[in-house]
Amino acid sequence: RKEVEQDPGPFNVPEGATVAFNCTYSNSASQSFFWYRQDCRKEPKLLMSVYSSGNEDGRFTAQLNRASQYISLLIRDSKLSDSATYLCVVTSNPYNQGGKLIFGQGTELSVKP
Amino acid sequence: EPEVTQTPSHQVTQMGQEVILRCVPISNHLYFYWYRQILGQKVEFLVSFYNNEISEKSEIFDDQFSVERPDGSNFTLKIRSTKLEDSAMYFCASSRVDSNQPQHFGDGTRLSIL
């Protein structure tokens, strides 16, 4: 089983649509969870951290279910500029302990006019 | 905002040659990392470095690879006797010890082995 598994997509949606990405992780000892965004052949950039209580940042909402080892990202009112690959990332260390990041394969999103 | 910088942006090397990839982490960060991404594949952890020594390395990081912090600002990845399969994007990252911010990535070095 892959350490972090995502639907590869691509997701093709019209502007203004709501789109949801799912991710599962295999290591129950995972401590910290993130969504990164990667534009074509560029570096991963942090989109948001994911907290157990769920958290929202503008149009983006992240949820974590530790019991199911499941993470989600919801994007509302999608924009053309949201087109990118969304990476689900986990680490077995808390933020400040220098732990390696384990990346999923990424889910490609294409937002069309 | 401070950035992780990497040089060169693109390196083309003949198979069997040695290559050194360079990174300047963010100045007050103490953890440093190298990741790689083969075209079309996921980002993979190679090695982490703290307090002038390797703290963790992956199975990929074999004797062909080494890391060094030669001075107070640079962090390098050396690949000896490069192979075709070493062709990839190599990302350097750094993080603080006392912050809730996760790792910041440089914009990568694209390594092409011919």
PDB file of N, CA and C in Angstrom, chain A residues 7-108:
ATOM      1  N   ASP A   7      -6.136  10.396  -5.676  1.00  0.00           N
ATOM      2  CA  ASP A   7      -6.691  10.220  -7.011  1.00  0.00           C
ATOM      3  C   ASP A   7      -5.872  11.108  -7.956  1.00  0.00           C
ATOM      4  N   PRO A   8      -5.246  10.536  -8.993  1.00  0.00           N
ATOM      5  CA  PRO A   8      -4.367  11.345  -9.844  1.00  0.00           C
ATOM      6  C   PRO A   8      -5.091  12.357 -10.725  1.00  0.00           C
ATOM      7  N   GLY A   9      -6.428  12.132 -10.917  1.00  0.00           N
ATOM      8  CA  GLY A   9      -7.155  13.014 -11.809  1.00  0.00           C
ATOM      9  C   GLY A   9      -6.796  12.728 -13.263  1.00  0.00           C
ATOM     10  N   PRO A  10      -6.855  13.689 -14.169  1.00  0.00           N
ATOM     11  CA  PRO A  10      -7.103  15.100 -13.872  1.00  0.00           C
ATOM     12  C   PRO A  10      -8.568  15.405 -13.612  1.00  0.00           C
ATOM     13  N   PHE A  11      -8.775  16.453 -12.834  1.00  0.00           N
ATOM     14  CA  PHE A  11     -10.092  16.998 -12.621  1.00  0.00           C
ATOM     15  C   PHE A  11     -10.217  18.209 -13.545  1.00  0.00           C
ATOM     16  N   ASN A  12     -11.179  18.146 -14.419  1.00  0.00           N
ATOM     17  CA  ASN A  12     -11.442  19.270 -15.327  1.00  0.00           C
ATOM     18  C   ASN A  12     -12.757  19.899 -14.914  1.00  0.00           C
ATOM     19  N   VAL A  13     -12.708  21.147 -14.445  1.00  0.00           N
ATOM     20  CA  VAL A  13     -13.921  21.786 -13.933  1.00  0.00           C
ATOM     21  C   VAL A  13     -14.055  23.173 -14.530  1.00  0.00           C
ATOM     22  N   PRO A  14     -15.297  23.690 -14.603  1.00  0.00           N
ATOM     23  CA  PRO A  14     -15.487  25.070 -15.075  1.00  0.00           C
ATOM     24  C   PRO A  14     -15.213  26.051 -13.937  1.00  0.00           C
ATOM     25  N   GLU A  15     -14.890  27.252 -14.311  1.00  0.00           N
ATOM     26  CA  GLU A  15     -14.737  28.323 -13.309  1.00  0.00           C
ATOM     27  C   GLU A  15     -15.968  28.384 -12.433  1.00  0.00           C
ATOM     28  N   GLY A  16     -15.745  28.603 -11.139  1.00  0.00           N
ATOM     29  CA  GLY A  16     -16.868  28.730 -10.218  1.00  0.00           C
ATOM     30  C   GLY A  16     -17.317  27.427  -9.603  1.00  0.00           C
ATOM     31  N   ALA A  17     -16.803  26.317 -10.112  1.00  0.00           N
ATOM     32  CA  ALA A  17     -17.204  25.011  -9.579  1.00  0.00           C
ATOM     33  C   ALA A  17     -16.565  24.773  -8.211  1.00  0.00           C
ATOM     34  N   THR A  18     -17.161  23.844  -7.492  1.00  0.00           N
ATOM     35  CA  THR A  18     -16.573  23.342  -6.249  1.00  0.00           C
ATOM     36  C   THR A  18     -15.956  21.982  -6.536  1.00  0.00           C
ATOM     37  N   VAL A  19     -14.747  21.796  -6.068  1.00  0.00           N
ATOM     38  CA  VAL A  19     -14.056  20.535  -6.339  1.00  0.00           C
ATOM     39  C   VAL A  19     -13.439  20.017  -5.041  1.00  0.00           C
ATOM     40  N   ALA A  20     -13.477  18.699  -4.887  1.00  0.00           N
ATOM     41  CA  ALA A  20     -12.965  18.076  -3.665  1.00  0.00           C
ATOM     42  C   ALA A  20     -11.898  17.042  -4.005  1.00  0.00           C
ATOM     43  N   PHE A  21     -10.807  17.079  -3.253  1.00  0.00           N
ATOM     44  CA  PHE A  21      -9.724  16.114  -3.409  1.00  0.00           C
ATOM     45  C   PHE A  21      -9.643  15.254  -2.156  1.00  0.00           C
ATOM     46  N   ASN A  22      -9.378  13.984  -2.361  1.00  0.00           N
ATOM     47  CA  ASN A  22      -9.254  13.064  -1.253  1.00  0.00           C
ATOM     48  C   ASN A  22      -7.862  12.483  -1.186  1.00  0.00           C
ATOM     49  N   CYS A  23      -7.499  12.073   0.006  1.00  0.00           N
ATOM     50  CA  CYS A  23      -6.164  11.521   0.227  1.00  0.00           C
ATOM     51  C   CYS A  23      -6.247  10.555   1.395  1.00  0.00           C
ATOM     52  N   THR A  24      -5.568   9.427   1.291  1.00  0.00           N
ATOM     53  CA  THR A  24      -5.451   8.518   2.422  1.00  0.00           C
ATOM     54  C   THR A  24      -3.984   8.270   2.707  1.00  0.00           C
ATOM     55  N   TYR A  25      -3.670   7.993   3.957  1.00  0.00           N
ATOM     56  CA  TYR A  25      -2.294   7.714   4.352  1.00  0.00           C
ATOM     57  C   TYR A  25      -2.254   6.421   5.146  1.00  0.00           C
ATOM     58  N   SER A  26      -1.131   5.740   5.058  1.00  0.00           N
ATOM     59  CA  SER A  26      -1.074   4.395   5.623  1.00  0.00           C
ATOM     60  C   SER A  26      -0.493   4.337   7.030  1.00  0.00           C
ATOM     61  N   ASN A  27       0.324   5.332   7.395  1.00  0.00           N
ATOM     62  CA  ASN A  27       0.996   5.289   8.689  1.00  0.00           C
ATOM     63  C   ASN A  27       0.152   5.976   9.764  1.00  0.00           C
ATOM     64  N   SER A  28      -0.383   5.180  10.663  1.00  0.00           N
ATOM     65  CA  SER A  28      -1.246   5.746  11.702  1.00  0.00           C
ATOM     66  C   SER A  28      -0.482   6.654  12.663  1.00  0.00           C
ATOM     67  N   ALA A  29       0.851   6.582  12.641  1.00  0.00           N
ATOM     68  CA  ALA A  29       1.671   7.441  13.501  1.00  0.00           C
ATOM     69  C   ALA A  29       1.929   8.813  12.889  1.00  0.00           C
ATOM     70  N   SER A  30       1.395   9.065  11.719  1.00  0.00           N
ATOM     71  CA  SER A  30       1.590  10.369  11.075  1.00  0.00           C
ATOM     72  C   SER A  30       1.091  11.472  11.988  1.00  0.00           C
ATOM     73  N   GLN A  31       1.847  12.550  12.046  1.00  0.00           N
ATOM     74  CA  GLN A  31       1.562  13.608  13.019  1.00  0.00           C
ATOM     75  C   GLN A  31       1.056  14.889  12.390  1.00  0.00           C
ATOM     76  N   SER A  32       1.626  15.263  11.258  1.00  0.00           N
ATOM     77  CA  SER A  32       1.293  16.556  10.655  1.00  0.00           C
ATOM     78  C   SER A  32       0.888  16.329   9.210  1.00  0.00           C
ATOM     79  N   PHE A  33      -0.004  17.206   8.766  1.00  0.00           N
ATOM     80  CA  PHE A  33      -0.647  16.994   7.472  1.00  0.00           C
ATOM     81  C   PHE A  33      -0.745  18.329   6.738  1.00  0.00           C
ATOM     82  N   PHE A  34      -0.518  18.271   5.438  1.00  0.00           N
ATOM     83  CA  PHE A  34      -0.487  19.501   4.654  1.00  0.00           C
ATOM     84  C   PHE A  34      -1.059  19.262   3.270  1.00  0.00           C
ATOM     85  N   TRP A  35      -1.505  20.326   2.683  1.00  0.00           N
ATOM     86  CA  TRP A  35      -1.738  20.364   1.237  1.00  0.00           C
ATOM     87  C   TRP A  35      -0.740  21.350   0.644  1.00  0.00           C
ATOM     88  N   TYR A  36      -0.002  20.860  -0.346  1.00  0.00           N
ATOM     89  CA  TYR A  36       0.891  21.700  -1.124  1.00  0.00           C
ATOM     90  C   TYR A  36       0.319  21.808  -2.528  1.00  0.00           C
ATOM     91  N   ARG A  37       0.726  22.853  -3.193  1.00  0.00           N
ATOM     92  CA  ARG A  37       0.342  23.063  -4.580  1.00  0.00           C
ATOM     93  C   ARG A  37       1.620  23.073  -5.418  1.00  0.00           C
ATOM     94  N   GLN A  38       1.551  22.442  -6.584  1.00  0.00           N
ATOM     95  CA  GLN A  38       2.727  22.436  -7.477  1.00  0.00           C
ATOM     96  C   GLN A  38       2.282  22.813  -8.885  1.00  0.00           C
ATOM     97  N   ASP A  39       2.819  23.908  -9.367  1.00  0.00           N
ATOM     98  CA  ASP A  39       2.610  24.285 -10.755  1.00  0.00           C
ATOM     99  C   ASP A  39       3.623  23.535 -11.615  1.00  0.00           C
ATOM    100  N   CYS A  40       3.340  23.448 -12.890  1.00  0.00           N
ATOM    101  CA  CYS A  40       4.111  22.595 -13.794  1.00  0.00           C
ATOM    102  C   CYS A  40       5.616  22.830 -13.660  1.00  0.00           C
ATOM    103  N   ARG A  41       6.345  21.787 -13.252  1.00  0.00           N
ATOM    104  CA  ARG A  41       7.806  21.793 -13.168  1.00  0.00           C
ATOM    105  C   ARG A  41       8.354  22.865 -12.220  1.00  0.00           C
ATOM    106  N   LYS A  42       7.513  23.254 -11.245  1.00  0.00           N
ATOM    107  CA  LYS A  42       7.978  24.208 -10.238  1.00  0.00           C
ATOM    108  C   LYS A  42       8.052  23.506  -8.867  1.00  0.00           C
ATOM    109  N   GLU A  43       8.514  24.257  -7.878  1.00  0.00           N
ATOM    110  CA  GLU A  43       8.649  23.691  -6.547  1.00  0.00           C
ATOM    111  C   GLU A  43       7.281  23.574  -5.861  1.00  0.00           C
ATOM    112  N   PRO A  44       7.137  22.614  -4.947  1.00  0.00           N
ATOM    113  CA  PRO A  44       5.908  22.557  -4.138  1.00  0.00           C
ATOM    114  C   PRO A  44       5.810  23.789  -3.252  1.00  0.00           C
ATOM    115  N   LYS A  45       4.608  24.323  -3.173  1.00  0.00           N
ATOM    116  CA  LYS A  45       4.383  25.478  -2.291  1.00  0.00           C
ATOM    117  C   LYS A  45       3.261  25.137  -1.325  1.00  0.00           C
ATOM    118  N   LEU A  46       3.472  25.478  -0.065  1.00  0.00           N
ATOM    119  CA  LEU A  46       2.481  25.170   0.953  1.00  0.00           C
ATOM    120  C   LEU A  46       1.190  25.912   0.668  1.00  0.00           C
ATOM    121  N   LEU A  47       0.093  25.159   0.598  1.00  0.00           N
ATOM    122  CA  LEU A  47      -1.227  25.754   0.448  1.00  0.00           C
ATOM    123  C   LEU A  47      -1.836  25.960   1.837  1.00  0.00           C
ATOM    124  N   MET A  48      -1.869  24.890   2.609  1.00  0.00           N
ATOM    125  CA  MET A  48      -2.378  25.005   3.975  1.00  0.00           C
ATOM    126  C   MET A  48      -2.031  23.776   4.775  1.00  0.00           C
ATOM    127  N   SER A  49      -1.920  23.978   6.067  1.00  0.00           N
ATOM    128  CA  SER A  49      -1.795  22.863   6.998  1.00  0.00           C
ATOM    129  C   SER A  49      -3.195  22.330   7.275  1.00  0.00           C
ATOM    130  N   VAL A  50      -3.254  21.105   7.749  1.00  0.00           N
ATOM    131  CA  VAL A  50      -4.547  20.471   8.020  1.00  0.00           C
ATOM    132  C   VAL A  50      -4.592  20.111   9.495  1.00  0.00           C
ATOM    133  N   TYR A  51      -5.609  20.592  10.180  1.00  0.00           N
ATOM    134  CA  TYR A  51      -5.756  20.352  11.612  1.00  0.00           C
ATOM    135  C   TYR A  51      -6.915  19.412  11.868  1.00  0.00           C
ATOM    136  N   SER A  52      -6.841  18.746  13.006  1.00  0.00           N
ATOM    137  CA  SER A  52      -7.846  17.735  13.339  1.00  0.00           C
ATOM    138  C   SER A  52      -9.263  18.292  13.362  1.00  0.00           C
ATOM    139  N   SER A  53      -9.381  19.558  13.741  1.00  0.00           N
ATOM    140  CA  SER A  53     -10.708  20.170  13.842  1.00  0.00           C
ATOM    141  C   SER A  53     -11.201  20.678  12.491  1.00  0.00           C
ATOM    142  N   GLY A  54     -10.366  20.535  11.469  1.00  0.00           N
ATOM    143  CA  GLY A  54     -10.713  21.094  10.160  1.00  0.00           C
ATOM    144  C   GLY A  54     -10.371  22.571  10.133  1.00  0.00           C
ATOM    145  N   ASN A  55     -10.004  23.071   9.009  1.00  0.00           N
ATOM    146  CA  ASN A  55      -9.658  24.482   8.923  1.00  0.00           C
ATOM    147  C   ASN A  55      -9.930  25.018   7.532  1.00  0.00           C
ATOM    148  N   GLU A  56     -10.138  26.330   7.524  1.00  0.00           N
ATOM    149  CA  GLU A  56     -10.551  27.007   6.304  1.00  0.00           C
ATOM    150  C   GLU A  56      -9.626  28.186   6.050  1.00  0.00           C
ATOM    151  N   ASP A  57      -9.333  28.417   4.776  1.00  0.00           N
ATOM    152  CA  ASP A  57      -8.536  29.585   4.401  1.00  0.00           C
ATOM    153  C   ASP A  57      -9.148  30.132   3.119  1.00  0.00           C
ATOM    154  N   GLY A  58     -10.028  31.096   3.276  1.00  0.00           N
ATOM    155  CA  GLY A  58     -10.702  31.654   2.109  1.00  0.00           C
ATOM    156  C   GLY A  58     -11.577  30.613   1.433  1.00  0.00           C
ATOM    157  N   ARG A  59     -11.282  30.332   0.187  1.00  0.00           N
ATOM    158  CA  ARG A  59     -12.088  29.365  -0.580  1.00  0.00           C
ATOM    159  C   ARG A  59     -11.672  27.915  -0.324  1.00  0.00           C
ATOM    160  N   PHE A  60     -10.660  27.711   0.473  1.00  0.00           N
ATOM    161  CA  PHE A  60     -10.093  26.382   0.691  1.00  0.00           C
ATOM    162  C   PHE A  60     -10.455  25.869   2.085  1.00  0.00           C
ATOM    163  N   THR A  61     -10.932  24.622   2.130  1.00  0.00           N
ATOM    164  CA  THR A  61     -11.251  23.983   3.398  1.00  0.00           C
ATOM    165  C   THR A  61     -10.584  22.616   3.449  1.00  0.00           C
ATOM    166  N   ALA A  62      -9.877  22.371   4.534  1.00  0.00           N
ATOM    167  CA  ALA A  62      -9.202  21.091   4.710  1.00  0.00           C
ATOM    168  C   ALA A  62      -9.820  20.348   5.883  1.00  0.00           C
ATOM    169  N   GLN A  63      -9.918  19.036   5.747  1.00  0.00           N
ATOM    170  CA  GLN A  63     -10.454  18.191   6.810  1.00  0.00           C
ATOM    171  C   GLN A  63      -9.512  17.016   7.044  1.00  0.00           C
ATOM    172  N   LEU A  64      -9.476  16.569   8.277  1.00  0.00           N
ATOM    173  CA  LEU A  64      -8.656  15.418   8.641  1.00  0.00           C
ATOM    174  C   LEU A  64      -9.503  14.457   9.458  1.00  0.00           C
ATOM    175  N   ASN A  65      -9.453  13.201   9.106  1.00  0.00           N
ATOM    176  CA  ASN A  65     -10.118  12.161   9.885  1.00  0.00           C
ATOM    177  C   ASN A  65      -9.041  11.143  10.272  1.00  0.00           C
ATOM    178  N   ARG A  66      -8.542  11.260  11.486  1.00  0.00           N
ATOM    179  CA  ARG A  66      -7.438  10.378  11.924  1.00  0.00           C
ATOM    180  C   ARG A  66      -7.871   8.925  12.007  1.00  0.00           C
ATOM    181  N   ALA A  67      -9.110   8.694  12.402  1.00  0.00           N
ATOM    182  CA  ALA A  67      -9.584   7.310  12.546  1.00  0.00           C
ATOM    183  C   ALA A  67      -9.583   6.592  11.200  1.00  0.00           C
ATOM    184  N   SER A  68      -9.963   7.323  10.160  1.00  0.00           N
ATOM    185  CA  SER A  68     -10.005   6.746   8.816  1.00  0.00           C
ATOM    186  C   SER A  68      -8.714   6.981   8.049  1.00  0.00           C
ATOM    187  N   GLN A  69      -7.810   7.766   8.623  1.00  0.00           N
ATOM    188  CA  GLN A  69      -6.539   8.112   7.967  1.00  0.00           C
ATOM    189  C   GLN A  69      -6.829   8.740   6.613  1.00  0.00           C
ATOM    190  N   TYR A  70      -7.637   9.755   6.656  1.00  0.00           N
ATOM    191  CA  TYR A  70      -8.178  10.374   5.457  1.00  0.00           C
ATOM    192  C   TYR A  70      -8.076  11.891   5.570  1.00  0.00           C
ATOM    193  N   ILE A  71      -7.668  12.521   4.480  1.00  0.00           N
ATOM    194  CA  ILE A  71      -7.532  13.973   4.430  1.00  0.00           C
ATOM    195  C   ILE A  71      -8.272  14.458   3.187  1.00  0.00           C
ATOM    196  N   SER A  72      -8.897  15.612   3.291  1.00  0.00           N
ATOM    197  CA  SER A  72      -9.587  16.158   2.127  1.00  0.00           C
ATOM    198  C   SER A  72      -9.275  17.635   1.959  1.00  0.00           C
ATOM    199  N   LEU A  73      -9.473  18.082   0.746  1.00  0.00           N
ATOM    200  CA  LEU A  73      -9.341  19.508   0.413  1.00  0.00           C
ATOM    201  C   LEU A  73     -10.513  19.882  -0.471  1.00  0.00           C
ATOM    202  N   LEU A  74     -11.213  20.923  -0.068  1.00  0.00           N
ATOM    203  CA  LEU A  74     -12.351  21.424  -0.835  1.00  0.00           C
ATOM    204  C   LEU A  74     -11.998  22.813  -1.354  1.00  0.00           C
ATOM    205  N   ILE A  75     -12.188  23.009  -2.635  1.00  0.00           N
ATOM    206  CA  ILE A  75     -11.978  24.332  -3.230  1.00  0.00           C
ATOM    207  C   ILE A  75     -13.326  24.818  -3.749  1.00  0.00           C
ATOM    208  N   ARG A  76     -13.754  25.948  -3.223  1.00  0.00           N
ATOM    209  CA  ARG A  76     -15.030  26.547  -3.660  1.00  0.00           C
ATOM    210  C   ARG A  76     -14.752  27.643  -4.670  1.00  0.00           C
ATOM    211  N   ASP A  77     -15.746  27.896  -5.531  1.00  0.00           N
ATOM    212  CA  ASP A  77     -15.656  28.998  -6.488  1.00  0.00           C
ATOM    213  C   ASP A  77     -14.290  28.988  -7.198  1.00  0.00           C
ATOM    214  N   SER A  78     -13.966  27.892  -7.822  1.00  0.00           N
ATOM    215  CA  SER A  78     -12.634  27.714  -8.407  1.00  0.00           C
ATOM    216  C   SER A  78     -12.331  28.782  -9.466  1.00  0.00           C
ATOM    217  N   LYS A  79     -11.068  29.178  -9.482  1.00  0.00           N
ATOM    218  CA  LYS A  79     -10.555  30.199 -10.405  1.00  0.00           C
ATOM    219  C   LYS A  79      -9.608  29.549 -11.414  1.00  0.00           C
ATOM    220  N   LEU A  80      -9.411  30.223 -12.524  1.00  0.00           N
ATOM    221  CA  LEU A  80      -8.449  29.719 -13.517  1.00  0.00           C
ATOM    222  C   LEU A  80      -7.074  29.520 -12.875  1.00  0.00           C
ATOM    223  N   SER A  81      -6.738  30.428 -11.956  1.00  0.00           N
ATOM    224  CA  SER A  81      -5.426  30.372 -11.313  1.00  0.00           C
ATOM    225  C   SER A  81      -5.286  29.205 -10.330  1.00  0.00           C
ATOM    226  N   ASP A  82      -6.366  28.507 -10.058  1.00  0.00           N
ATOM    227  CA  ASP A  82      -6.276  27.323  -9.191  1.00  0.00           C
ATOM    228  C   ASP A  82      -5.745  26.117  -9.953  1.00  0.00           C
ATOM    229  N   SER A  83      -5.637  26.207 -11.256  1.00  0.00           N
ATOM    230  CA  SER A  83      -5.129  25.092 -12.070  1.00  0.00           C
ATOM    231  C   SER A  83      -3.702  24.766 -11.634  1.00  0.00           C
ATOM    232  N   ALA A  84      -3.511  23.539 -11.182  1.00  0.00           N
ATOM    233  CA  ALA A  84      -2.213  23.102 -10.641  1.00  0.00           C
ATOM    234  C   ALA A  84      -2.368  21.647 -10.225  1.00  0.00           C
ATOM    235  N   THR A  85      -1.281  21.086  -9.706  1.00  0.00           N
ATOM    236  CA  THR A  85      -1.345  19.770  -9.077  1.00  0.00           C
ATOM    237  C   THR A  85      -1.343  19.961  -7.568  1.00  0.00           C
ATOM    238  N   TYR A  86      -2.266  19.307  -6.895  1.00  0.00           N
ATOM    239  CA  TYR A  86      -2.416  19.448  -5.438  1.00  0.00           C
ATOM    240  C   TYR A  86      -1.837  18.202  -4.773  1.00  0.00           C
ATOM    241  N   LEU A  87      -0.897  18.455  -3.888  1.00  0.00           N
ATOM    242  CA  LEU A  87      -0.128  17.383  -3.259  1.00  0.00           C
ATOM    243  C   LEU A  87      -0.555  17.206  -1.810  1.00  0.00           C
ATOM    244  N   CYS A  88      -0.926  16.002  -1.471  1.00  0.00           N
ATOM    245  CA  CYS A  88      -1.220  15.653  -0.089  1.00  0.00           C
ATOM    246  C   CYS A  88       0.092  15.218   0.557  1.00  0.00           C
ATOM    247  N   VAL A  89       0.401  15.778   1.707  1.00  0.00           N
ATOM    248  CA  VAL A  89       1.713  15.551   2.322  1.00  0.00           C
ATOM    249  C   VAL A  89       1.541  15.234   3.796  1.00  0.00           C
ATOM    250  N   VAL A  90       2.248  14.237   4.283  1.00  0.00           N
ATOM    251  CA  VAL A  90       2.198  13.900   5.702  1.00  0.00           C
ATOM    252  C   VAL A  90       3.622  13.780   6.236  1.00  0.00           C
ATOM    253  N   THR A  91       3.749  13.909   7.530  1.00  0.00           N
ATOM    254  CA  THR A  91       5.020  13.663   8.184  1.00  0.00           C
ATOM    255  C   THR A  91       4.750  12.984   9.519  1.00  0.00           C
ATOM    256  N   SER A  92       5.706  12.152   9.933  1.00  0.00           N
ATOM    257  CA  SER A  92       5.525  11.441  11.204  1.00  0.00           C
ATOM    258  C   SER A  92       6.048  12.255  12.373  1.00  0.00           C
ATOM    259  N   ASN A  93       6.627  13.425  12.058  1.00  0.00           N
ATOM    260  CA  ASN A  93       7.142  14.278  13.130  1.00  0.00           C
ATOM    261  C   ASN A  93       6.272  15.516  13.261  1.00  0.00           C
ATOM    262  N   PRO A  94       6.209  16.063  14.437  1.00  0.00           N
ATOM    263  CA  PRO A  94       5.565  17.377  14.552  1.00  0.00           C
ATOM    264  C   PRO A  94       6.323  18.411  13.742  1.00  0.00           C
ATOM    265  N   TYR A  95       5.732  19.549  13.544  1.00  0.00           N
ATOM    266  CA  TYR A  95       6.284  20.590  12.665  1.00  0.00           C
ATOM    267  C   TYR A  95       7.773  20.805  12.860  1.00  0.00           C
ATOM    268  N   ASN A  96       8.157  20.967  14.089  1.00  0.00           N
ATOM    269  CA  ASN A  96       9.475  21.517  14.344  1.00  0.00           C
ATOM    270  C   ASN A  96      10.498  20.462  14.749  1.00  0.00           C
ATOM    271  N   GLN A  97      10.292  19.251  14.269  1.00  0.00           N
ATOM    272  CA  GLN A  97      11.240  18.207  14.602  1.00  0.00           C
ATOM    273  C   GLN A  97      12.023  17.717  13.397  1.00  0.00           C
ATOM    274  N   GLY A  98      11.951  18.432  12.297  1.00  0.00           N
ATOM    275  CA  GLY A  98      12.782  18.111  11.143  1.00  0.00           C
ATOM    276  C   GLY A  98      12.444  16.827  10.435  1.00  0.00           C
ATOM    277  N   GLY A  99      11.221  16.364  10.529  1.00  0.00           N
ATOM    278  CA  GLY A  99      10.858  15.109   9.891  1.00  0.00           C
ATOM    279  C   GLY A  99      10.688  15.233   8.392  1.00  0.00           C
ATOM    280  N   LYS A 100      10.926  14.133   7.695  1.00  0.00           N
ATOM    281  CA  LYS A 100      10.778  14.142   6.250  1.00  0.00           C
ATOM    282  C   LYS A 100       9.311  14.281   5.886  1.00  0.00           C
ATOM    283  N   LEU A 101       9.073  14.919   4.753  1.00  0.00           N
ATOM    284  CA  LEU A 101       7.734  15.006   4.198  1.00  0.00           C
ATOM    285  C   LEU A 101       7.523  13.836   3.249  1.00  0.00           C
ATOM    286  N   ILE A 102       6.337  13.230   3.355  1.00  0.00           N
ATOM    287  CA  ILE A 102       5.985  12.127   2.467  1.00  0.00           C
ATOM    288  C   ILE A 102       4.867  12.625   1.569  1.00  0.00           C
ATOM    289  N   PHE A 103       5.139  12.618   0.271  1.00  0.00           N
ATOM    290  CA  PHE A 103       4.219  13.199  -0.699  1.00  0.00           C
ATOM    291  C   PHE A 103       3.361  12.136  -1.366  1.00  0.00           C
ATOM    292  N   GLY A 104       2.125  12.515  -1.638  1.00  0.00           N
ATOM    293  CA  GLY A 104       1.313  11.736  -2.547  1.00  0.00           C
ATOM    294  C   GLY A 104       1.698  12.054  -3.982  1.00  0.00           C
ATOM    295  N   GLN A 105       1.130  11.292  -4.873  1.00  0.00           N
ATOM    296  CA  GLN A 105       1.409  11.461  -6.296  1.00  0.00           C
ATOM    297  C   GLN A 105       0.890  12.794  -6.829  1.00  0.00           C
ATOM    298  N   GLY A 106      -0.123  13.349  -6.149  1.00  0.00           N
ATOM    299  CA  GLY A 106      -0.707  14.609  -6.602  1.00  0.00           C
ATOM    300  C   GLY A 106      -1.964  14.398  -7.418  1.00  0.00           C
ATOM    301  N   THR A 107      -2.879  15.363  -7.303  1.00  0.00           N
ATOM    302  CA  THR A 107      -4.098  15.368  -8.097  1.00  0.00           C
ATOM    303  C   THR A 107      -4.087  16.608  -8.971  1.00  0.00           C
ATOM    304  N   GLU A 108      -4.180  16.396 -10.264  1.00  0.00           N
ATOM    305  CA  GLU A 108      -4.121  17.509 -11.212  1.00  0.00           C
ATOM    306  C   GLU A 108      -5.492  18.149 -11.362  1.00  0.00           C
TER     307      GLU A 108
END
